């Protein structure tokens, strides 16, 4: 028996406003994402990719249609249940890092654990877990540095460590390289691919075809719909070759 998709959207739409002022951000989208996939969502401004990402991460609700996460109907959950689901199942990586200023890297990584009501940890356990995640992203020696003492690439690595700390089912990365130079962006993509190779499910919004091509699958959106859904042949070596070049 085939395992159900980790993410499944059925005839999902999102509209803002009413009447002549109504804006259709998503228009009857149906798609599934399997556990362990690395999916890039691409498309022009206004195509619906950010709206789709917000709904996937339970930051917004669809106007109609259904969203199943690992077989669970997300639409049936109340606000408190959605908040718990977000913290447990998703790790978020944003273009602007969203780190707390005047707070060390390790303290930023600890933050999601403070809201985890399922896996209670002692302060010592939280510190050890955060340190482990910083080591994973290559920043063990920057644990006590505050964001302003880190480069953009390093700040985004802290954000990835924070996204991983609760061992989420899905990493949602919204333009994660948007504020980085080309070399730092490709290094970050190499890190995301390494995480994917270890079994992580990653969904990434990007406007850069060069970076999107490093994912396993590309969804191209236009006018609130999935225009194309292409399986791509990516590899970590390809990203590493780009960095060296």
Tab-separated table of C-alpha atoms in Angstrom:
chain	number	residue	atom	x	y	z
A	1	UNK	CA	0.000	0.000	0.000
A	2	UNK	CA	1.391	3.398	-1.040
A	3	UNK	CA	2.055	5.817	1.813
A	4	UNK	CA	-0.052	9.012	1.696
A	5	UNK	CA	1.598	12.235	0.587
A	6	UNK	CA	3.032	14.357	3.381
A	7	UNK	CA	1.296	17.428	1.934
A	8	UNK	CA	-1.882	17.223	-0.114
A	9	UNK	CA	-3.926	20.158	-1.401
A	10	UNK	CA	-7.286	19.534	-3.025
A	11	UNK	CA	-8.988	22.241	-5.105
A	12	UNK	CA	-7.580	24.939	-2.838
A	13	UNK	CA	-8.341	28.632	-3.428
A	14	UNK	CA	-7.578	31.872	-1.623
A	15	UNK	CA	-9.440	35.101	-2.329
A	16	UNK	CA	-9.103	38.559	-0.805
A	17	UNK	CA	-11.832	41.194	-0.890
A	18	UNK	CA	-15.287	40.945	-2.455
A	19	UNK	CA	-17.133	42.005	-5.564
A	20	UNK	CA	-15.188	43.987	-8.145
A	21	UNK	CA	-12.313	44.376	-5.693
A	22	UNK	CA	-11.852	40.639	-5.225
A	23	UNK	CA	-8.343	39.317	-5.793
A	24	UNK	CA	-7.843	35.625	-6.493
A	25	UNK	CA	-4.431	34.750	-5.037
A	26	UNK	CA	-4.830	30.978	-5.467
A	27	UNK	CA	-7.210	29.449	-7.965
A	28	UNK	CA	-8.231	25.802	-7.362
A	29	UNK	CA	-4.761	24.415	-6.721
A	30	UNK	CA	-4.415	20.648	-6.389
A	31	UNK	CA	-1.007	19.152	-5.660
A	32	UNK	CA	0.837	16.739	-3.402
A	33	UNK	CA	4.352	16.697	-1.948
A	34	UNK	CA	5.868	13.459	-0.712
A	35	UNK	CA	8.014	13.095	2.362
A	36	UNK	CA	11.667	13.716	1.503
A	37	UNK	CA	11.087	15.862	-1.591
A	38	UNK	CA	12.910	19.126	-2.309
A	39	UNK	CA	10.440	21.368	-4.151
A	40	UNK	CA	11.088	24.836	-5.548
A	41	UNK	CA	8.088	27.133	-6.100
A	42	UNK	CA	8.718	29.743	-8.776
A	43	UNK	CA	6.756	32.347	-10.690
A	44	UNK	CA	6.436	36.095	-11.300
A	45	UNK	CA	5.362	38.570	-8.639
A	46	UNK	CA	1.678	38.122	-7.883
A	47	UNK	CA	1.581	34.538	-9.126
A	48	UNK	CA	0.477	33.195	-5.729
A	49	UNK	CA	3.669	31.522	-4.570
A	50	UNK	CA	3.934	33.422	-1.273
A	51	UNK	CA	0.239	32.876	-0.557
A	52	UNK	CA	0.717	29.174	-1.193
A	53	UNK	CA	3.712	29.121	1.150
A	54	UNK	CA	1.745	30.884	3.897
A	55	UNK	CA	-1.058	28.341	3.646
A	56	UNK	CA	1.370	25.420	3.615
A	57	UNK	CA	2.929	26.768	6.822
A	58	UNK	CA	-0.483	27.285	8.459
A	59	UNK	CA	0.106	31.037	8.635
A	60	UNK	CA	-3.067	31.593	6.624
A	61	UNK	CA	-6.205	29.633	5.778
A	62	UNK	CA	-7.627	28.947	2.321
A	63	UNK	CA	-10.991	30.404	1.310
A	64	UNK	CA	-12.035	26.990	0.034
A	65	UNK	CA	-10.568	23.566	-0.620
A	66	UNK	CA	-8.779	21.185	1.722
A	67	UNK	CA	-5.240	20.821	3.026
A	68	UNK	CA	-4.035	17.555	4.498
A	69	UNK	CA	-0.733	17.340	6.357
A	70	UNK	CA	0.361	13.755	6.869
A	71	UNK	CA	-3.274	12.700	6.525
A	72	UNK	CA	-4.647	15.288	8.985
A	73	UNK	CA	-7.224	17.824	7.797
A	74	UNK	CA	-5.597	21.133	8.716
A	75	UNK	CA	-8.854	23.013	8.144
A	76	UNK	CA	-10.444	21.246	11.097
A	77	UNK	CA	-7.949	22.714	13.596
A	78	UNK	CA	-8.563	25.765	15.775
A	79	UNK	CA	-6.039	28.589	16.303
A	80	UNK	CA	-4.310	26.958	19.263
A	81	UNK	CA	-4.032	23.642	17.444
A	82	UNK	CA	-2.651	25.394	14.355
A	83	UNK	CA	-0.032	27.194	16.459
A	84	UNK	CA	1.062	23.884	17.986
A	85	UNK	CA	1.148	22.287	14.527
A	86	UNK	CA	3.292	25.090	13.122
A	87	UNK	CA	5.823	24.802	15.906
A	88	UNK	CA	5.947	21.010	15.733
A	89	UNK	CA	5.803	20.272	12.007
A	90	UNK	CA	7.397	23.281	10.281
A	91	UNK	CA	10.746	25.020	10.320
A	92	UNK	CA	10.637	28.482	8.748
A	93	UNK	CA	13.501	30.225	6.940
A	94	UNK	CA	12.795	33.776	5.757
A	95	UNK	CA	14.574	36.123	3.363
A	96	UNK	CA	15.200	38.654	6.135
A	97	UNK	CA	16.404	35.999	8.656
A	98	UNK	CA	13.982	37.222	11.387
A	99	UNK	CA	16.547	36.792	14.156
A	100	UNK	CA	16.184	38.610	17.458
A	101	UNK	CA	18.704	41.426	17.762
A	102	UNK	CA	20.913	41.729	20.861
A	103	UNK	CA	20.370	37.999	21.325
A	104	UNK	CA	23.066	35.398	20.741
A	105	UNK	CA	22.908	32.864	17.937
A	106	UNK	CA	22.356	30.013	20.371
A	107	UNK	CA	19.529	31.891	22.127
A	108	UNK	CA	17.849	32.507	18.763
A	109	UNK	CA	18.029	28.793	18.011
A	110	UNK	CA	16.600	27.895	21.426
A	111	UNK	CA	13.477	30.034	20.895
A	112	UNK	CA	11.201	27.452	19.135
A	113	UNK	CA	11.850	24.948	21.918
A	114	UNK	CA	10.364	27.348	24.449
A	115	UNK	CA	7.015	26.991	22.672
A	116	UNK	CA	7.200	23.213	22.239
A	117	UNK	CA	4.596	21.817	24.632
A	118	UNK	CA	5.024	18.232	23.433
A	119	UNK	CA	8.748	17.723	24.025
A	120	UNK	CA	9.549	19.324	27.365
A	121	UNK	CA	13.279	19.965	27.809
A	122	UNK	CA	15.358	21.318	30.649
A	123	UNK	CA	17.355	24.515	30.020
A	124	UNK	CA	20.496	22.376	29.765
A	125	UNK	CA	18.875	20.089	27.196
A	126	UNK	CA	17.678	23.056	25.126
A	127	UNK	CA	21.157	24.573	25.159
A	128	UNK	CA	22.740	21.281	24.105
A	129	UNK	CA	20.216	20.820	21.290
A	130	UNK	CA	20.745	24.367	20.004
A	131	UNK	CA	24.518	23.909	20.080
A	132	UNK	CA	24.121	20.674	18.129
A	133	UNK	CA	22.118	22.463	15.415
A	134	UNK	CA	24.650	25.298	15.167
A	135	UNK	CA	27.382	22.719	14.731
A	136	UNK	CA	25.331	21.068	11.979
A	137	UNK	CA	25.228	24.325	9.996
A	138	UNK	CA	28.912	25.061	10.626
A	139	UNK	CA	28.538	27.794	13.243
A	140	UNK	CA	29.597	26.098	16.469
A	141	UNK	CA	32.220	28.806	16.988
A	142	UNK	CA	29.659	31.617	16.564
A	143	UNK	CA	27.162	30.473	19.209
A	144	UNK	CA	27.587	33.562	21.398
A	145	UNK	CA	27.673	36.078	18.549
A	146	UNK	CA	24.714	38.420	18.073
A	147	UNK	CA	23.180	38.913	14.608
A	148	UNK	CA	24.977	42.202	13.968
A	149	UNK	CA	28.280	40.368	14.488
A	150	UNK	CA	27.486	37.826	11.764
A	151	UNK	CA	27.512	38.024	7.975
A	152	UNK	CA	24.277	37.616	6.039
A	153	UNK	CA	25.166	34.038	5.154
A	154	UNK	CA	25.938	33.243	8.782
A	155	UNK	CA	22.667	34.801	9.944
A	156	UNK	CA	20.753	32.641	7.493
A	157	UNK	CA	22.574	29.565	8.786
A	158	UNK	CA	21.444	30.494	12.293
A	159	UNK	CA	17.907	30.742	10.911
A	160	UNK	CA	18.244	27.249	9.418
A	161	UNK	CA	19.538	25.891	12.737
A	162	UNK	CA	16.499	27.471	14.411
A	163	UNK	CA	14.225	25.906	11.795
A	164	UNK	CA	15.695	22.454	12.487
A	165	UNK	CA	15.771	22.533	16.267
A	166	UNK	CA	12.333	20.967	16.834
A	167	UNK	CA	12.990	18.302	14.178
A	168	UNK	CA	10.144	19.440	11.885
A	169	UNK	CA	8.556	17.418	9.113
A	170	UNK	CA	8.994	20.253	6.601
A	171	UNK	CA	11.404	23.146	6.126
A	172	UNK	CA	9.685	26.098	4.438
A	173	UNK	CA	12.203	28.513	2.947
A	174	UNK	CA	10.818	31.779	1.513
A	175	UNK	CA	13.441	33.410	-0.750
A	176	UNK	CA	16.216	32.217	1.609
A	177	UNK	CA	19.002	33.601	-0.591
A	178	UNK	CA	17.291	36.901	-1.430
A	179	UNK	CA	19.555	39.017	0.800
A	180	UNK	CA	22.763	37.094	0.083
A	181	UNK	CA	25.505	37.540	-2.500
A	182	UNK	CA	25.854	34.858	-5.178
A	183	UNK	CA	28.573	32.860	-3.406
A	184	UNK	CA	26.777	32.872	-0.042
A	185	UNK	CA	23.529	31.963	-1.781
A	186	UNK	CA	25.039	28.931	-3.464
A	187	UNK	CA	26.717	27.851	-0.235
A	188	UNK	CA	23.334	28.062	1.475
A	189	UNK	CA	21.765	25.999	-1.311
A	190	UNK	CA	24.478	23.409	-0.785
A	191	UNK	CA	23.483	23.265	2.897
A	192	UNK	CA	19.795	22.869	2.016
A	193	UNK	CA	20.655	20.082	-0.416
A	194	UNK	CA	22.718	18.331	2.250
A	195	UNK	CA	19.748	18.522	4.620
A	196	UNK	CA	17.534	17.142	1.873
A	197	UNK	CA	19.991	14.294	1.245
A	198	UNK	CA	19.670	13.377	4.927
A	199	UNK	CA	15.906	12.939	4.454
A	200	UNK	CA	14.479	16.413	5.092
A	201	UNK	CA	11.446	17.647	3.165
A	202	UNK	CA	12.092	21.151	1.832
A	203	UNK	CA	9.736	23.552	0.075
A	204	UNK	CA	11.437	26.720	-1.165
A	205	UNK	CA	10.133	29.846	-2.872
A	206	UNK	CA	12.689	31.461	-5.155
A	207	UNK	CA	12.668	33.782	-8.162
A	208	UNK	CA	16.128	32.661	-9.303
A	209	UNK	CA	16.053	29.900	-11.973
A	210	UNK	CA	19.670	28.980	-11.230
A	211	UNK	CA	18.791	28.143	-7.625
A	212	UNK	CA	15.455	26.571	-8.459
A	213	UNK	CA	17.248	24.186	-10.798
A	214	UNK	CA	19.055	22.709	-7.788
A	215	UNK	CA	15.802	21.368	-6.344
A	216	UNK	CA	14.373	17.977	-7.299
A	217	UNK	CA	11.070	19.392	-8.499
A	218	UNK	CA	9.948	22.804	-9.736
A	219	UNK	CA	6.392	24.134	-9.483
A	220	UNK	CA	5.980	27.201	-11.689
A	221	UNK	CA	2.986	29.355	-10.763
A	222	UNK	CA	1.068	31.935	-12.747
A	223	UNK	CA	-2.197	33.708	-11.929
A	224	UNK	CA	-2.763	31.651	-8.803
A	225	UNK	CA	-2.414	28.294	-10.517
A	226	UNK	CA	0.347	25.713	-10.916
A	227	UNK	CA	1.283	26.263	-14.563
A	228	UNK	CA	3.932	23.537	-14.741
A	229	UNK	CA	5.170	20.806	-12.400
A	230	UNK	CA	8.558	19.500	-13.505
A	231	UNK	CA	10.758	16.812	-11.988
A	232	UNK	CA	14.332	18.007	-12.055
A	233	UNK	CA	17.665	16.160	-11.914
A	234	UNK	CA	19.605	18.041	-9.241
A	235	UNK	CA	22.607	17.009	-7.173
A	236	UNK	CA	24.682	18.309	-4.312
A	237	UNK	CA	27.765	18.066	-6.509
A	238	UNK	CA	26.191	20.528	-8.930
A	239	UNK	CA	25.774	23.116	-6.179
A	240	UNK	CA	29.300	22.509	-4.930
A	241	UNK	CA	30.659	22.944	-8.444
A	242	UNK	CA	28.868	26.273	-8.732
A	243	UNK	CA	30.428	27.474	-5.460
A	244	UNK	CA	33.940	26.478	-6.557
A	245	UNK	CA	33.445	28.198	-9.923
